[in-house]
Amino acid sequence: MLYGRSTALISAGAVAVLIAGYSIMGGQQRPKHCVFCSGPLDRIVYEDADFIAFHDIKPDAELHLLVVPREHYGTIKEMTTAELPMITRMYELGQRLLGERGYTGDMARFGFHRPPFNSIHHLHLHCLGLPFRSHRASIPFTEGVRAWFVPAARLISDLTKALANHVPDNK
């Protein structure tokens, strides 16, 4: 089960996982109200054709970057196995950006906020170079009872398992 109740939808050999009643938004048209779609031009640390990375406007750690796909996607509750390569690339990019700045191993944390605990409805990976600025700042990024934060490696593992467990249609 991925981050709530899940229902597997299998049609024409494609795998999609709908989670907790959210609809799939992958690659949809940019909404007018999305602050990530317009991009924070003054805080960019990396950009390419697919992703943009920038400093969080309210950093909770010594270094707090966000990696965002240029194409508009919803939240992790809407991710399908089709987005696995994108999620993996986001994670790899985040690791590289933090590593270049000296944050590796236990001094780096990567993950996604789980709705309703996300502030922006556009998929974004939090890349945290520890330590946190305060104990209070660490709470939304702690995996566990509150389940506010899903580590990137766990999301990738869960999507990989969902893909491996898929039995193709016989059509």
PDB file of C-alpha atoms in Angstrom:
ATOM      1  CA  MET A   1       0.000   0.000   0.000  1.00  0.00           C
ATOM      2  CA  LEU A   2       1.441   3.381  -1.022  1.00  0.00           C
ATOM      3  CA  TYR A   3       0.782   6.172   1.498  1.00  0.00           C
ATOM      4  CA  GLY A   4      -2.879   5.457   2.144  1.00  0.00           C
ATOM      5  CA  ARG A   5      -5.547   3.310   0.575  1.00  0.00           C
ATOM      6  CA  SER A   6      -4.500   2.219  -2.883  1.00  0.00           C
ATOM      7  CA  THR A   7      -6.297   0.844  -5.878  1.00  0.00           C
ATOM      8  CA  ALA A   8      -4.391  -0.617  -8.801  1.00  0.00           C
ATOM      9  CA  LEU A   9      -5.707   0.272 -12.238  1.00  0.00           C
ATOM     10  CA  ILE A  10      -4.469  -1.881 -15.106  1.00  0.00           C
ATOM     11  CA  SER A  11      -5.437  -1.019 -18.671  1.00  0.00           C
ATOM     12  CA  ALA A  12      -3.685  -1.542 -21.996  1.00  0.00           C
ATOM     13  CA  GLY A  13      -0.635  -2.895 -20.188  1.00  0.00           C
ATOM     14  CA  ALA A  14      -0.008   0.346 -18.259  1.00  0.00           C
ATOM     15  CA  VAL A  15       0.217   0.411 -14.504  1.00  0.00           C
ATOM     16  CA  ALA A  16      -1.305   3.276 -12.547  1.00  0.00           C
ATOM     17  CA  VAL A  17      -1.785   3.466  -8.824  1.00  0.00           C
ATOM     18  CA  LEU A  18      -4.535   5.755  -7.586  1.00  0.00           C
ATOM     19  CA  ILE A  19      -4.062   6.571  -3.958  1.00  0.00           C
ATOM     20  CA  ALA A  20      -6.631   7.756  -1.421  1.00  0.00           C
ATOM     21  CA  GLY A  21      -9.091   9.075  -3.987  1.00  0.00           C
ATOM     22  CA  TYR A  22      -6.747  11.576  -5.649  1.00  0.00           C
ATOM     23  CA  SER A  23      -6.751  11.795  -9.416  1.00  0.00           C
ATOM     24  CA  ILE A  24      -3.610  11.410 -11.470  1.00  0.00           C
ATOM     25  CA  MET A  25      -2.154  14.742 -12.583  1.00  0.00           C
ATOM     26  CA  GLY A  26       1.099  13.716 -14.228  1.00  0.00           C
ATOM     27  CA  GLY A  27       2.238  16.174 -16.836  1.00  0.00           C
ATOM     28  CA  GLN A  28      -0.877  18.292 -16.745  1.00  0.00           C
ATOM     29  CA  GLN A  29      -1.164  21.845 -17.969  1.00  0.00           C
ATOM     30  CA  ARG A  30       0.358  24.452 -15.669  1.00  0.00           C
ATOM     31  CA  PRO A  31      -2.254  25.995 -13.386  1.00  0.00           C
ATOM     32  CA  LYS A  32      -2.216  29.783 -13.033  1.00  0.00           C
ATOM     33  CA  HIS A  33      -1.804  29.650  -9.242  1.00  0.00           C
ATOM     34  CA  CYS A  34       1.283  27.389  -8.983  1.00  0.00           C
ATOM     35  CA  VAL A  35       4.280  29.315  -7.634  1.00  0.00           C
ATOM     36  CA  PHE A  36       6.665  26.511  -8.641  1.00  0.00           C
ATOM     37  CA  CYS A  37       5.570  26.609 -12.290  1.00  0.00           C
ATOM     38  CA  SER A  38       6.677  30.232 -12.593  1.00  0.00           C
ATOM     39  CA  GLY A  39       9.980  29.507 -10.814  1.00  0.00           C
ATOM     40  CA  PRO A  40      11.786  31.465  -8.081  1.00  0.00           C
ATOM     41  CA  LEU A  41      14.344  33.149 -10.323  1.00  0.00           C
ATOM     42  CA  ASP A  42      16.389  34.650  -7.476  1.00  0.00           C
ATOM     43  CA  ARG A  43      17.105  31.347  -5.668  1.00  0.00           C
ATOM     44  CA  ILE A  44      17.972  28.916  -8.489  1.00  0.00           C
ATOM     45  CA  VAL A  45      21.031  26.706  -7.981  1.00  0.00           C
ATOM     46  CA  TYR A  46      20.463  24.307 -10.908  1.00  0.00           C
ATOM     47  CA  GLU A  47      18.269  23.978 -13.966  1.00  0.00           C
ATOM     48  CA  ASP A  48      17.996  21.818 -17.044  1.00  0.00           C
ATOM     49  CA  ALA A  49      15.243  20.930 -19.503  1.00  0.00           C
ATOM     50  CA  ASP A  50      13.410  18.718 -16.961  1.00  0.00           C
ATOM     51  CA  PHE A  51      14.144  20.079 -13.467  1.00  0.00           C
ATOM     52  CA  ILE A  52      14.851  23.197 -11.527  1.00  0.00           C
ATOM     53  CA  ALA A  53      16.468  23.298  -8.073  1.00  0.00           C
ATOM     54  CA  PHE A  54      16.421  26.263  -5.739  1.00  0.00           C
ATOM     55  CA  HIS A  55      16.780  27.312  -2.125  1.00  0.00           C
ATOM     56  CA  ASP A  56      13.618  26.922  -0.025  1.00  0.00           C
ATOM     57  CA  ILE A  57      12.196  30.326   0.894  1.00  0.00           C
ATOM     58  CA  LYS A  58      11.900  29.222   4.552  1.00  0.00           C
ATOM     59  CA  PRO A  59      14.836  26.854   5.120  1.00  0.00           C
ATOM     60  CA  ASP A  60      14.493  24.332   7.935  1.00  0.00           C
ATOM     61  CA  ALA A  61      18.071  23.073   7.728  1.00  0.00           C
ATOM     62  CA  GLU A  62      21.518  24.513   7.239  1.00  0.00           C
ATOM     63  CA  LEU A  63      20.965  23.890   3.503  1.00  0.00           C
ATOM     64  CA  HIS A  64      17.427  23.352   2.210  1.00  0.00           C
ATOM     65  CA  LEU A  65      16.991  22.893  -1.532  1.00  0.00           C
ATOM     66  CA  LEU A  66      13.910  21.895  -3.489  1.00  0.00           C
ATOM     67  CA  VAL A  67      14.112  19.876  -6.704  1.00  0.00           C
ATOM     68  CA  VAL A  68      11.033  20.444  -8.854  1.00  0.00           C
ATOM     69  CA  PRO A  69      10.044  18.985 -12.232  1.00  0.00           C
ATOM     70  CA  ARG A  70       9.383  21.705 -14.809  1.00  0.00           C
ATOM     71  CA  GLU A  71       6.291  19.810 -15.919  1.00  0.00           C
ATOM     72  CA  HIS A  72       3.447  20.162 -13.429  1.00  0.00           C
ATOM     73  CA  TYR A  73       2.776  17.046 -11.327  1.00  0.00           C
ATOM     74  CA  GLY A  74       0.621  16.838  -8.224  1.00  0.00           C
ATOM     75  CA  THR A  75       1.838  15.189  -5.023  1.00  0.00           C
ATOM     76  CA  ILE A  76       3.290  11.805  -4.095  1.00  0.00           C
ATOM     77  CA  LYS A  77      -0.222  10.481  -3.510  1.00  0.00           C
ATOM     78  CA  GLU A  78      -0.772  10.873  -7.238  1.00  0.00           C
ATOM     79  CA  MET A  79       2.437   9.253  -8.435  1.00  0.00           C
ATOM     80  CA  THR A  80       2.270   6.130 -10.552  1.00  0.00           C
ATOM     81  CA  THR A  81       4.895   3.650 -11.601  1.00  0.00           C
ATOM     82  CA  ALA A  82       5.152   5.672 -14.834  1.00  0.00           C
ATOM     83  CA  GLU A  83       6.770   8.474 -12.808  1.00  0.00           C
ATOM     84  CA  LEU A  84       9.397   6.169 -11.248  1.00  0.00           C
ATOM     85  CA  PRO A  85      12.192   7.299 -13.624  1.00  0.00           C
ATOM     86  CA  MET A  86      11.397  10.963 -12.904  1.00  0.00           C
ATOM     87  CA  ILE A  87      11.330  10.443  -9.115  1.00  0.00           C
ATOM     88  CA  THR A  88      14.629   8.537  -9.338  1.00  0.00           C
ATOM     89  CA  ARG A  89      16.245  11.338 -11.357  1.00  0.00           C
ATOM     90  CA  MET A  90      14.988  13.938  -8.857  1.00  0.00           C
ATOM     91  CA  TYR A  91      16.573  11.959  -6.012  1.00  0.00           C
ATOM     92  CA  GLU A  92      19.856  11.505  -7.879  1.00  0.00           C
ATOM     93  CA  LEU A  93      19.960  15.223  -8.702  1.00  0.00           C
ATOM     94  CA  GLY A  94      19.265  16.142  -5.067  1.00  0.00           C
ATOM     95  CA  GLN A  95      22.033  13.808  -3.872  1.00  0.00           C
ATOM     96  CA  ARG A  96      24.455  15.333  -6.345  1.00  0.00           C
ATOM     97  CA  LEU A  97      23.567  18.935  -5.406  1.00  0.00           C
ATOM     98  CA  LEU A  98      23.929  18.294  -1.670  1.00  0.00           C
ATOM     99  CA  GLY A  99      27.077  16.209  -2.198  1.00  0.00           C
ATOM    100  CA  GLU A 100      28.698  19.050  -4.159  1.00  0.00           C
ATOM    101  CA  ARG A 101      28.052  21.253  -1.133  1.00  0.00           C
ATOM    102  CA  GLY A 102      29.541  18.767   1.356  1.00  0.00           C
ATOM    103  CA  TYR A 103      26.353  17.094   2.654  1.00  0.00           C
ATOM    104  CA  THR A 104      26.456  13.298   2.379  1.00  0.00           C
ATOM    105  CA  GLY A 105      25.443  10.259   4.431  1.00  0.00           C
ATOM    106  CA  ASP A 106      23.743  11.110   7.731  1.00  0.00           C
ATOM    107  CA  MET A 107      24.141  14.832   7.037  1.00  0.00           C
ATOM    108  CA  ALA A 108      21.695  14.668   4.103  1.00  0.00           C
ATOM    109  CA  ARG A 109      17.989  13.900   4.030  1.00  0.00           C
ATOM    110  CA  PHE A 110      15.746  13.629   0.955  1.00  0.00           C
ATOM    111  CA  GLY A 111      11.998  13.259   0.779  1.00  0.00           C
ATOM    112  CA  PHE A 112       8.522  14.481   0.054  1.00  0.00           C
ATOM    113  CA  HIS A 113       5.795  15.857   2.286  1.00  0.00           C
ATOM    114  CA  ARG A 114       2.671  13.782   2.259  1.00  0.00           C
ATOM    115  CA  PRO A 115      -0.677  15.555   1.716  1.00  0.00           C
ATOM    116  CA  PRO A 116      -2.232  17.304   3.464  1.00  0.00           C
ATOM    117  CA  PHE A 117       1.129  18.399   4.922  1.00  0.00           C
ATOM    118  CA  ASN A 118       2.486  19.881   1.706  1.00  0.00           C
ATOM    119  CA  SER A 119       2.192  23.630   1.186  1.00  0.00           C
ATOM    120  CA  ILE A 120       2.434  23.635  -2.632  1.00  0.00           C
ATOM    121  CA  HIS A 121       0.463  21.271  -4.868  1.00  0.00           C
ATOM    122  CA  HIS A 122       3.373  20.697  -7.262  1.00  0.00           C
ATOM    123  CA  LEU A 123       5.663  17.736  -6.739  1.00  0.00           C
ATOM    124  CA  HIS A 124       8.899  18.801  -5.023  1.00  0.00           C
ATOM    125  CA  LEU A 125      11.738  16.946  -3.368  1.00  0.00           C
ATOM    126  CA  HIS A 126      13.139  18.416  -0.148  1.00  0.00           C
ATOM    127  CA  CYS A 127      16.937  18.097  -0.047  1.00  0.00           C
ATOM    128  CA  LEU A 128      18.135  18.872   3.450  1.00  0.00           C
ATOM    129  CA  GLY A 129      21.739  19.474   4.444  1.00  0.00           C
ATOM    130  CA  LEU A 130      21.716  18.893   8.191  1.00  0.00           C
ATOM    131  CA  PRO A 131      21.699  19.985  10.933  1.00  0.00           C
ATOM    132  CA  PHE A 132      18.190  21.335  11.219  1.00  0.00           C
ATOM    133  CA  ARG A 133      17.892  24.948  12.302  1.00  0.00           C
ATOM    134  CA  SER A 134      15.898  23.853  15.368  1.00  0.00           C
ATOM    135  CA  HIS A 135      14.180  20.795  16.824  1.00  0.00           C
ATOM    136  CA  ARG A 136      10.838  22.315  15.796  1.00  0.00           C
ATOM    137  CA  ALA A 137      12.093  22.624  12.206  1.00  0.00           C
ATOM    138  CA  SER A 138      12.942  18.900  12.136  1.00  0.00           C
ATOM    139  CA  ILE A 139       9.416  17.687  12.994  1.00  0.00           C
ATOM    140  CA  PRO A 140       7.867  17.923   9.492  1.00  0.00           C
ATOM    141  CA  PHE A 141      10.858  15.986   8.098  1.00  0.00           C
ATOM    142  CA  THR A 142      10.751  13.034  10.493  1.00  0.00           C
ATOM    143  CA  GLU A 143       9.509   9.710   9.210  1.00  0.00           C
ATOM    144  CA  GLY A 144       7.261   7.907  11.634  1.00  0.00           C
ATOM    145  CA  VAL A 145       4.055   8.336  13.592  1.00  0.00           C
ATOM    146  CA  ARG A 146       2.961  11.573  11.967  1.00  0.00           C
ATOM    147  CA  ALA A 147       3.832  10.286   8.482  1.00  0.00           C
ATOM    148  CA  TRP A 148       4.326  13.843   7.225  1.00  0.00           C
ATOM    149  CA  PHE A 149       7.495  12.959   5.374  1.00  0.00           C
ATOM    150  CA  VAL A 150       8.181  10.127   2.954  1.00  0.00           C
ATOM    151  CA  PRO A 151      11.891   9.555   2.284  1.00  0.00           C
ATOM    152  CA  ALA A 152      12.710   9.587  -1.431  1.00  0.00           C
ATOM    153  CA  ALA A 153      14.386   6.157  -1.212  1.00  0.00           C
ATOM    154  CA  ARG A 154      11.201   4.689   0.301  1.00  0.00           C
ATOM    155  CA  LEU A 155       8.967   6.173  -2.407  1.00  0.00           C
ATOM    156  CA  ILE A 156      11.308   4.794  -5.095  1.00  0.00           C
ATOM    157  CA  SER A 157      11.336   1.376  -3.399  1.00  0.00           C
ATOM    158  CA  ASP A 158       7.546   1.281  -3.100  1.00  0.00           C
ATOM    159  CA  LEU A 159       7.033   2.283  -6.748  1.00  0.00           C
ATOM    160  CA  THR A 160       9.641  -0.284  -7.841  1.00  0.00           C
ATOM    161  CA  LYS A 161       7.822  -3.018  -5.881  1.00  0.00           C
ATOM    162  CA  ALA A 162       4.477  -1.962  -7.391  1.00  0.00           C
ATOM    163  CA  LEU A 163       6.008  -2.210 -10.870  1.00  0.00           C
ATOM    164  CA  ALA A 164       7.607  -5.612 -10.144  1.00  0.00           C
ATOM    165  CA  ASN A 165       4.301  -7.008  -8.856  1.00  0.00           C
ATOM    166  CA  HIS A 166       2.425  -5.997 -12.015  1.00  0.00           C
ATOM    167  CA  VAL A 167       1.106  -8.806 -14.175  1.00  0.00           C
ATOM    168  CA  PRO A 168       0.737  -7.543 -17.778  1.00  0.00           C
ATOM    169  CA  ASP A 169      -2.614  -7.733 -19.508  1.00  0.00           C
ATOM    170  CA  ASN A 170      -3.095 -10.672 -21.900  1.00  0.00           C
ATOM    171  CA  LYS A 171      -4.621  -8.454 -24.581  1.00  0.00           C
TER     172      LYS A 171
END
